[in-house]
């Protein structure tokens, strides 16, 4: 059993590391086979790709007794095991092992089921012919028509040699008429030595079952294949451009609407100031936005590297985070309403003085926090690519995303011509600021609704109680600011107690699973998504529409209302007997994370249409219209 967060290595360790070894010391006449390795998993570590194991792993060896042993004899089977276990650092370990065995006694029978489960994970020789083509890419072809019908959701190749493939590069699965093609980035070793391409091919089905095959592919013709929906191989330069464009468009997405009002207010405060102040505050907003994207991206990459099945928007999959965020939005609303003031955050005379840098930075952070759960056009492909790359490339993509998101505000701040187009400051700004508070109250109300989808009415009660306590504390703080020093001290103490009470209420949150049907506002009869259910429907040649959504994704909810709720769409689903599956990602679900990953996405929304008999899904746009839905169904 490997400690959480650590890993050991397969028979070929990948870019770094070394495999486990076992040196037997057996009685005369006894023999032990070579180690039998279960299929591994890809383990990205910095710029490298390791192949190995996490959690519990069984590495088997078959021990054969000589023919002259007698029932009742007791022998001791001894071996020295050595292995390397790694996390941020690598630690070599070893142990002297000894197992007493009584001949004729089923001493290991209690573990028979565990041995059987371990043997299932051992790769079997491929029953199909396998060949490869080496060019700009390395294409591995499995001549197996059954795979085009069963349609695995993922294929991974683990080479048995150094320099054969570039480990960190994505592996893209596609289908030809009579088989499966896996496209990889070749290393230099195969071109130099030629010969067979040896390794293990791991195929994962939609129902989660795994088939591991040993292959020794020879060079030969590989048919053209369709790689749609099989991951992202767009390249770093294209991913950076898509991230920049996606960040720009993200400013217009429904996810960001709650904070557009705050951004507009921040812009209005710049008008009439000198140019240096305007540049400083716009750059502060940009720094807050870019650093927030980098922080979220870094946390996402780190958690995925640790084995967590998460994607973009992961922070709002936790009820406690949603409740804290709702409390924050409520507090911002109270601040804008004038219940209390925080210097430098859009309150008091900071509207007419320097000192709004902190407020601009905080506005950038807040905008990203609200925008992060959703993805804009171009952004999905860039994020899907980023999460398959080494950290340096991933951070570059998140930086480009933040730069695109911050660019409009920064450009206004540094352009005198654009600044002159802004309205002049005046008394109207006080009323405008107070009116903007209701956008924050609306955001808080929406987050409480999300919390209800995640954890039920008890969680809503806890969040509302926390808001009451926090509101009382904010009111006391505001009143005490004009009091004597003793009054301010008492006010600070009461405010602190109120904040502690609010946070204590949030710890009363109780988790409860939510049914996917609770997110169905379209009027189309639906079922909850599962990989097994999708596989069953496709085996039956049924038409299937999958809606990967979440309660916290405003874009998803807008799409449901605008594109999927119309009478024409409902009738089209009924006429074509389309099964509507809702993949509810409101709470963390590894199966849905896998579905997103297979189609090169890191977050919702994702819309898939499987026409009857189709081998691949048709991926619909993220910004959906009724016409696009009907066109996709008609194209089947």
XYZ file of C-alpha atoms in Angstrom:
636
model
C 0.000 0.000 0.000
C 1.518 3.309 -1.127
C 1.097 6.394 1.044
C -1.366 9.015 -0.291
C 0.277 11.391 -2.768
C 3.276 9.078 -3.338
C 3.899 6.640 -6.175
C 6.135 3.752 -7.182
C 7.135 2.664 -10.656
C 6.178 0.231 -13.415
C 8.669 -2.072 -15.143
C 9.576 0.925 -17.365
C 9.544 3.944 -15.085
C 9.159 6.617 -17.772
C 11.263 9.777 -17.807
C 12.615 9.316 -14.260
C 12.498 6.683 -11.532
C 13.231 2.981 -11.320
C 11.082 -0.146 -11.056
C 10.601 -2.351 -8.046
C 12.922 -5.365 -7.856
C 12.553 -8.681 -6.040
C 15.543 -10.986 -5.448
C 14.450 -14.439 -4.317
C 16.319 -16.752 -1.946
C 14.514 -20.053 -2.506
C 15.142 -23.591 -1.274
C 16.826 -26.014 -3.664
C 14.595 -26.923 -6.586
C 12.126 -24.064 -6.131
C 11.710 -21.561 -8.957
C 10.151 -18.091 -9.268
C 8.986 -16.390 -12.437
C 9.812 -12.863 -13.475
C 7.626 -10.176 -11.947
C 4.200 -9.829 -13.542
C 3.270 -6.146 -13.756
C -0.312 -4.815 -13.716
C -1.005 -2.002 -16.158
C 0.250 1.364 -14.827
C -1.076 4.930 -14.966
C 0.485 8.103 -16.341
C 1.928 10.232 -13.520
C 2.995 13.733 -14.622
C 5.746 15.137 -12.393
C 6.891 18.624 -13.362
C 8.091 18.489 -16.999
C 8.364 14.674 -16.875
C 5.988 11.759 -17.269
C 6.352 8.751 -15.001
C 4.615 5.398 -15.352
C 3.681 3.773 -12.089
C 1.207 3.150 -9.313
C -0.620 4.941 -6.525
C -2.689 3.527 -3.687
C -2.636 -0.278 -3.519
C -0.834 -2.378 -6.127
C -0.122 -6.104 -6.465
C 2.979 -7.127 -8.429
C 2.814 -10.894 -8.872
C 5.354 -13.663 -9.252
C 4.594 -17.336 -9.762
C 6.551 -19.662 -7.453
C 6.857 -23.326 -8.497
C 7.702 -26.123 -6.066
C 9.887 -29.095 -7.084
C 8.182 -32.402 -7.798
C 9.662 -34.140 -4.740
C 8.039 -31.974 -2.082
C 5.862 -33.800 0.425
C 2.607 -32.735 2.076
C 3.276 -31.315 5.519
C 6.750 -30.016 4.674
C 7.332 -26.443 5.825
C 9.542 -24.213 3.691
C 10.429 -20.552 4.004
C 10.292 -18.460 0.860
C 12.590 -15.466 1.217
C 13.195 -12.435 -0.965
C 14.729 -8.996 -0.809
C 12.461 -6.256 -2.205
C 13.743 -2.832 -3.270
C 11.653 0.044 -4.557
C 11.678 3.778 -5.088
C 8.769 5.822 -3.751
C 8.400 9.438 -4.895
C 6.404 12.573 -4.244
C 8.276 15.912 -4.296
C 11.323 13.856 -3.341
C 12.222 10.227 -3.985
C 13.065 7.805 -1.201
C 14.662 4.394 -1.909
C 13.320 1.683 0.376
C 13.895 -2.038 0.804
C 12.734 -4.917 2.960
C 13.657 -8.528 3.728
C 10.566 -10.666 3.188
C 9.872 -14.176 4.421
C 6.749 -16.298 3.910
C 6.443 -19.718 5.631
C 4.534 -22.180 3.446
C 3.190 -25.573 4.550
C 2.925 -27.951 1.600
C -0.613 -29.147 1.047
C -2.187 -26.402 3.196
C -4.134 -23.650 1.418
C -2.430 -20.985 3.536
C -3.143 -18.228 1.039
C -6.722 -19.193 0.242
C -8.129 -16.294 2.285
C -6.544 -13.931 -0.247
C -7.761 -15.824 -3.305
C -10.171 -13.072 -4.315
C -7.432 -10.449 -4.033
C -5.099 -12.538 -6.202
C -7.875 -12.975 -8.749
C -8.494 -9.215 -8.843
C -4.765 -8.598 -9.283
C -4.554 -11.048 -12.197
C -7.356 -9.187 -13.980
C -5.064 -6.148 -14.164
C -2.264 -8.054 -15.874
C -2.029 -7.176 -19.586
C -2.941 -9.963 -22.009
C -1.489 -10.444 -25.506
C -3.422 -8.453 -28.078
C -5.909 -10.655 -29.962
C -5.721 -8.205 -32.882
C -2.988 -7.232 -35.307
C -1.203 -4.034 -34.304
C 1.092 -1.890 -36.464
C 2.510 1.596 -36.418
C 3.456 4.439 -38.758
C 6.283 6.826 -37.881
C 6.251 10.354 -39.313
C 5.605 13.752 -37.758
C 3.453 11.763 -35.351
C 3.576 8.176 -34.161
C 0.309 6.455 -35.076
C -0.458 3.094 -33.460
C -3.193 1.139 -35.258
C -5.196 -1.731 -33.748
C -6.988 -3.629 -36.517
C -10.104 -4.426 -34.486
C -13.536 -3.656 -35.869
C -15.162 -4.536 -32.492
C -13.416 -1.483 -31.009
C -15.224 0.828 -33.456
C -18.491 -0.581 -32.112
C -17.605 -0.794 -28.397
C -15.874 2.619 -28.775
C -13.492 2.951 -25.789
C -13.550 6.384 -24.220
C -9.785 6.455 -23.699
C -6.677 4.721 -25.003
C -3.198 5.055 -23.476
C 0.068 3.525 -24.636
C 2.908 2.736 -22.223
C 6.159 2.037 -24.084
C 8.731 -0.488 -22.924
C 11.744 1.611 -23.790
C 13.288 5.023 -23.326
C 12.881 7.718 -25.976
C 10.139 5.898 -27.909
C 7.420 8.463 -27.251
C 7.430 11.899 -25.621
C 5.732 11.019 -22.335
C 4.185 14.383 -21.337
C 2.717 14.970 -24.803
C -1.001 14.193 -25.238
C -2.107 10.907 -26.765
C -5.097 11.362 -29.069
C -7.505 8.516 -29.820
C -9.313 8.210 -33.144
C -11.179 5.604 -35.158
C -10.692 4.274 -38.678
C -13.187 2.105 -40.529
C -11.782 -1.114 -39.140
C -10.006 -0.206 -35.958
C -8.574 2.234 -33.449
C -5.691 4.654 -34.004
C -3.719 6.256 -31.183
C -1.676 9.309 -32.184
C 1.407 10.129 -30.095
C 4.488 12.343 -30.287
C 7.502 10.181 -31.208
C 10.875 10.272 -29.519
C 14.165 9.690 -31.307
C 14.800 6.115 -30.210
C 12.306 4.395 -32.517
C 13.605 6.174 -35.627
C 17.168 5.130 -34.771
C 16.617 1.479 -33.910
C 13.511 0.676 -35.978
C 12.009 -2.740 -35.366
C 9.011 -3.484 -33.184
C 7.176 -0.971 -31.026
C 6.698 -2.784 -27.717
C 4.532 -1.746 -24.815
C 1.129 -1.984 -23.169
C -2.052 -0.491 -24.617
C -4.750 0.312 -22.030
C -8.328 0.759 -23.282
C -10.973 2.236 -20.960
C -14.651 1.678 -21.808
C -17.532 4.014 -21.093
C -18.664 1.742 -18.246
C -15.253 2.098 -16.561
C -13.958 -1.377 -17.450
C -10.326 -1.631 -18.562
C -8.680 -3.892 -21.130
C -4.857 -3.962 -21.064
C -3.011 -5.498 -24.014
C 0.667 -6.251 -24.600
C 1.665 -5.250 -28.108
C 4.719 -5.687 -30.310
C 3.715 -3.612 -33.323
C 5.618 -3.697 -36.603
C 5.884 -0.794 -39.005
C 3.139 -0.856 -41.625
C 0.276 1.065 -43.240
C -2.134 2.907 -40.939
C -5.519 4.029 -42.303
C -6.759 7.590 -41.995
C -8.736 8.112 -38.803
C -11.160 10.625 -37.338
C -9.851 12.203 -34.159
C -12.865 14.417 -33.302
C -13.609 14.550 -29.586
C -10.454 12.657 -28.703
C -8.526 15.235 -26.745
C -6.484 18.247 -27.787
C -3.286 18.338 -29.855
C -3.528 21.982 -30.931
C -0.003 22.988 -29.900
C 1.206 25.573 -27.384
C 1.148 28.610 -29.693
C -2.443 27.960 -30.769
C -3.471 27.245 -27.160
C -2.004 30.587 -26.034
C -3.912 32.453 -28.750
C -7.155 30.637 -27.914
C -6.658 31.387 -24.203
C -6.156 35.094 -24.948
C -9.307 35.235 -27.102
C -11.258 33.164 -24.577
C -10.278 35.523 -21.772
C -11.500 38.510 -23.789
C -14.839 36.865 -24.559
C -15.218 35.706 -20.952
C -15.951 39.330 -20.037
C -19.236 38.994 -21.935
C -20.297 35.614 -20.536
C -23.313 35.289 -18.208
C -20.986 34.031 -15.477
C -19.390 37.466 -15.236
C -22.561 39.560 -15.359
C -22.851 39.838 -11.545
C -19.485 41.617 -11.345
C -19.746 43.652 -14.542
C -21.567 46.247 -12.446
C -18.627 46.452 -10.048
C -16.222 46.751 -12.977
C -18.342 49.538 -14.460
C -18.267 51.347 -11.112
C -14.502 50.938 -10.905
C -14.187 52.373 -14.419
C -16.356 55.354 -13.536
C -14.092 56.207 -10.598
C -11.134 56.590 -12.982
C -12.748 59.330 -15.038
C -11.438 62.776 -14.211
C -8.295 61.602 -12.437
C -4.781 62.242 -13.678
C -3.345 59.726 -16.084
C -0.835 58.243 -13.629
C -3.598 57.333 -11.158
C -5.724 55.785 -13.872
C -2.845 53.654 -15.153
C -1.964 52.551 -11.634
C -5.500 51.445 -10.771
C -6.147 49.721 -14.103
C -2.872 47.819 -13.779
C -3.841 46.873 -10.222
C -7.086 45.401 -11.518
C -5.117 43.564 -14.227
C -2.655 42.210 -11.665
C -5.503 40.934 -9.490
C -7.129 39.193 -12.455
C -3.951 37.646 -13.880
C -2.627 36.476 -10.495
C -6.021 34.971 -9.670
C -6.032 32.970 -12.898
C -2.484 31.787 -12.183
C -3.427 30.825 -8.615
C -6.536 28.912 -9.703
C -4.635 27.246 -12.523
C -1.765 26.293 -10.244
C -4.105 24.796 -7.668
C -5.973 22.894 -10.383
C -2.744 21.501 -11.876
C -1.415 20.554 -8.424
C -4.605 18.752 -7.403
C -4.825 16.874 -10.713
C -1.161 15.877 -10.404
C -2.046 14.462 -6.998
C -4.693 12.261 -8.592
C -7.800 14.376 -7.928
C -10.509 14.045 -10.603
C -11.379 17.741 -10.892
C -11.722 20.365 -13.596
C -12.302 24.063 -14.202
C -14.789 25.452 -11.686
C -13.781 22.857 -9.073
C -13.895 25.423 -6.249
C -17.691 25.735 -6.455
C -18.164 21.978 -6.217
C -17.604 22.215 -2.462
C -20.677 23.407 -0.465
C -18.538 25.151 2.143
C -16.773 27.199 -0.537
C -20.106 28.124 -2.125
C -21.444 29.247 1.259
C -18.309 31.297 2.002
C -18.517 32.898 -1.416
C -22.199 33.748 -0.865
C -21.236 35.354 2.437
C -18.509 37.346 0.679
C -20.943 38.608 -1.994
C -23.413 39.589 0.727
C -20.648 41.473 2.555
C -19.633 43.309 -0.640
C -23.256 44.292 -1.110
C -23.447 45.691 2.426
C -20.268 47.646 1.782
C -21.670 49.144 -1.413
C -24.924 49.974 0.411
C -22.947 51.993 2.928
C -23.659 49.778 5.958
C -19.917 49.748 6.591
C -16.844 50.924 4.713
C -13.433 49.465 4.021
C -10.819 51.985 2.999
C -9.671 51.628 -0.586
C -12.573 49.358 -1.576
C -14.965 51.752 -3.224
C -16.108 53.432 -0.028
C -16.112 56.941 1.390
C -13.860 59.616 0.002
C -11.592 57.080 -1.720
C -13.779 57.900 -4.745
C -12.024 61.231 -5.078
C -8.537 60.448 -3.750
C -5.733 58.094 -4.557
C -5.883 54.897 -2.580
C -8.147 52.794 -4.779
C -5.318 50.441 -5.804
C -6.324 47.811 -3.243
C -9.940 48.088 -4.298
C -9.039 47.693 -7.983
C -6.891 44.663 -7.197
C -9.713 43.136 -5.123
C -12.203 43.801 -7.937
C -9.946 41.868 -10.323
C -9.785 38.951 -7.900
C -13.546 39.028 -7.395
C -14.237 39.111 -11.134
C -12.112 36.008 -11.700
C -13.693 34.209 -8.748
C -17.151 34.625 -10.279
C -16.017 34.022 -13.873
C -13.939 30.915 -13.190
C -16.742 28.307 -13.133
C -17.631 28.878 -16.790
C -15.776 28.650 -20.061
C -16.052 30.907 -23.097
C -15.628 29.973 -26.756
C -11.948 29.205 -27.568
C -11.274 28.795 -23.853
C -12.354 25.139 -23.646
C -9.761 23.896 -26.137
C -7.013 25.948 -24.484
C -7.820 24.650 -20.982
C -8.187 21.084 -22.221
C -4.711 21.359 -23.741
C -3.241 23.080 -20.666
C -4.241 20.264 -18.326
C -2.332 17.706 -20.422
C 0.906 19.723 -20.456
C 3.854 20.226 -18.112
C 3.339 22.969 -15.513
C 5.386 25.599 -17.388
C 3.153 25.356 -20.478
C -0.004 25.174 -18.362
C 0.949 28.342 -16.448
C 1.673 30.152 -19.714
C -1.848 29.334 -20.915
C -3.444 30.480 -17.648
C -1.399 33.684 -17.859
C -2.688 34.313 -21.404
C -6.225 33.667 -20.191
C -5.855 36.213 -17.388
C -4.251 38.713 -19.752
C -7.191 38.468 -22.151
C -9.680 38.805 -19.311
C -7.984 41.901 -17.870
C -7.126 43.570 -21.184
C -10.298 45.678 -21.757
C -10.145 47.374 -18.344
C -6.370 47.884 -18.523
C -6.569 49.385 -22.020
C -9.199 51.881 -20.890
C -7.061 52.889 -17.936
C -3.917 53.512 -19.964
C -5.599 55.171 -22.973
C -6.317 58.916 -22.488
C -8.771 58.849 -25.413
C -10.816 56.031 -23.902
C -10.666 57.682 -20.479
C -12.164 60.894 -21.877
C -15.161 58.878 -23.090
C -16.061 57.881 -19.526
C -18.716 59.889 -17.608
C -17.393 62.555 -15.263
C -17.447 61.890 -11.482
C -20.145 63.553 -9.433
C -22.743 63.043 -6.705
C -24.511 60.529 -8.966
C -21.720 58.042 -8.177
C -22.905 57.602 -4.585
C -26.348 56.516 -5.763
C -24.847 54.409 -8.529
C -22.647 52.603 -6.006
C -25.622 51.874 -3.753
C -27.656 50.602 -6.699
C -24.827 48.221 -7.629
C -25.162 46.558 -4.228
C -28.256 44.760 -5.510
C -26.177 42.951 -8.142
C -24.130 41.540 -5.267
C -27.257 40.601 -3.292
C -28.526 38.846 -6.410
C -25.254 36.933 -6.715
C -25.495 35.913 -3.054
C -29.081 34.705 -3.586
C -28.002 32.682 -6.635
C -25.177 31.044 -4.648
C -27.618 30.107 -1.884
C -29.753 28.464 -4.582
C -26.666 26.552 -5.753
C -26.105 25.493 -2.159
C -29.670 24.181 -2.031
C -28.940 21.994 -5.080
C -25.790 20.669 -3.456
C -26.793 20.074 0.133
C -30.494 20.694 0.647
C -32.576 22.967 2.919
C -30.439 22.519 6.046
C -27.478 24.041 4.214
C -29.645 26.956 3.079
C -30.736 27.573 6.669
C -27.100 27.552 7.811
C -26.084 30.014 5.078
C -28.961 32.392 5.861
C -28.130 32.291 9.558
C -24.512 33.115 8.688
C -25.680 36.082 6.598
C -27.804 37.421 9.453
C -24.870 37.177 11.855
C -22.492 38.780 9.349
C -25.006 41.543 8.563
C -25.376 42.338 12.253
C -21.604 42.505 12.653
C -21.261 44.798 9.627
C -23.955 47.111 11.000
C -22.283 47.321 14.419
C -18.915 47.984 12.763
C -20.397 50.813 10.700
C -22.047 52.450 13.731
C -18.975 52.162 15.917
C -16.650 53.961 13.453
C -17.984 57.354 14.610
C -17.911 56.473 18.340
C -15.322 57.112 21.033
C -12.229 54.874 21.218
C -14.011 52.744 23.817
C -17.067 52.494 21.558
C -14.886 51.464 18.600
C -13.263 48.775 20.727
C -16.643 47.390 21.801
C -17.836 47.567 18.189
C -14.783 45.658 16.985
C -15.349 42.965 19.640
C -19.036 42.568 18.768
C -18.171 42.450 15.059
C -15.564 39.762 15.683
C -18.074 37.688 17.663
C -20.623 38.083 14.859
C -18.087 36.925 12.251
C -17.166 33.887 14.351
C -20.875 33.110 14.734
C -21.372 33.413 10.949
C -18.493 31.069 10.200
C -19.716 28.636 12.865
C -23.089 28.482 11.124
C -21.395 27.421 7.913
C -19.818 24.420 9.615
C -23.301 23.101 10.165
C -23.518 22.367 6.435
C -24.459 18.793 5.756
C -23.613 17.179 2.430
C -26.321 15.394 0.494
C -26.140 14.121 -3.085
C -28.284 15.894 -5.626
C -30.210 14.154 -8.388
C -29.371 15.198 -11.931
C -33.075 15.610 -12.687
C -33.209 18.542 -10.273
C -31.344 20.616 -12.863
C -33.761 19.769 -15.664
C -35.740 22.915 -16.417
C -36.175 22.106 -20.102
C -39.333 20.015 -19.967
C -37.560 17.154 -21.782
C -37.809 13.826 -19.901
C -34.340 13.071 -18.565
C -32.201 10.467 -16.878
C -29.074 10.808 -14.763
C -25.851 10.295 -16.687
C -23.567 7.386 -15.961
C -20.928 5.819 -18.174
C -22.711 2.462 -17.916
C -26.065 3.967 -18.932
C -24.512 5.711 -21.931
C -22.805 2.491 -22.992
C -26.077 0.542 -22.713
C -27.957 3.081 -24.833
C -25.284 3.089 -27.510
C -25.214 -0.710 -27.639
C -28.969 -0.509 -28.259
C -28.303 1.917 -31.156
C -30.330 4.628 -29.412
C -29.929 8.350 -30.030
C -28.501 10.065 -26.938
C -28.057 13.728 -25.976
C -25.736 14.355 -23.019
C -25.910 17.689 -21.166
C -22.926 18.160 -18.836
C -23.990 21.005 -16.573
C -23.837 22.386 -13.033
C -26.048 24.559 -10.838
C -23.219 27.072 -10.392
C -22.671 27.469 -14.156
C -24.833 30.402 -15.256
C -23.921 29.789 -18.901
C -25.331 26.282 -18.573
C -28.589 27.555 -17.090
C -28.946 30.241 -19.780
C -28.350 27.624 -22.492
C -30.984 25.358 -20.939
C -33.534 28.153 -21.053
C -32.609 29.666 -24.411
C -31.749 26.582 -26.468
C -33.243 23.463 -24.886
C -36.581 24.590 -23.458
C -38.402 25.520 -26.666
C -41.355 23.550 -27.973
C -39.555 22.757 -31.256
C -36.605 21.192 -29.437
C -38.839 19.188 -27.092
C -40.804 17.906 -30.086
C -37.596 16.993 -31.948
C -36.397 14.956 -28.975
C -39.738 13.159 -28.819
C -39.974 12.509 -32.579
C -36.462 11.057 -32.749
C -36.800 9.114 -29.469
C -33.650 10.759 -28.107
C -32.635 9.830 -24.582
C -31.670 12.955 -22.631
C -28.905 12.333 -20.062
C -27.981 15.042 -17.554
C -24.414 14.850 -16.255
C -24.737 16.960 -13.113
C -21.299 18.254 -12.105
C -22.611 20.507 -9.320
C -20.856 18.219 -6.860
C -17.549 16.560 -7.692
C -18.054 13.436 -9.800
C -15.008 11.591 -11.237
C -17.134 9.905 -13.910
C -18.249 13.272 -15.303
C -14.721 14.659 -15.002
C -13.620 11.695 -17.135
C -16.358 12.438 -19.685
C -15.143 16.040 -19.970
C -11.501 14.987 -20.226
C -12.211 12.477 -22.989
C -13.663 15.292 -25.081
C -10.796 17.690 -24.404
C -12.674 19.812 -21.874
C -11.842 20.831 -18.332
C -15.233 22.261 -17.347
C -18.901 22.640 -18.169
C -20.952 23.184 -20.253
C -20.469 20.267 -22.645
C -23.167 19.065 -25.055
C -22.826 15.748 -26.884
C -25.165 14.200 -29.413
C -24.788 10.525 -30.309
C -26.797 9.760 -33.427
C -28.072 6.169 -33.800
C -25.174 3.980 -34.946
C -22.581 6.802 -34.752
C -19.106 5.848 -33.495
C -18.332 9.321 -32.144
C -20.273 12.108 -30.503
C -21.104 15.388 -32.170
C -19.853 18.156 -29.861
C -22.133 21.199 -29.857
C -20.962 24.779 -29.168
C -20.718 26.021 -25.596
C -22.876 29.055 -26.365
C -25.946 27.206 -27.554
C -28.936 28.307 -29.611
C -32.128 26.466 -30.476
C -31.153 26.507 -34.151
C -27.813 24.835 -33.442
C -29.504 22.091 -31.426
C -32.026 21.404 -34.194
C -29.297 21.482 -36.856
C -27.257 18.935 -34.897
C -30.273 16.624 -34.572
C -31.170 17.040 -38.257
C -27.590 16.274 -39.261
C -27.918 12.792 -37.792
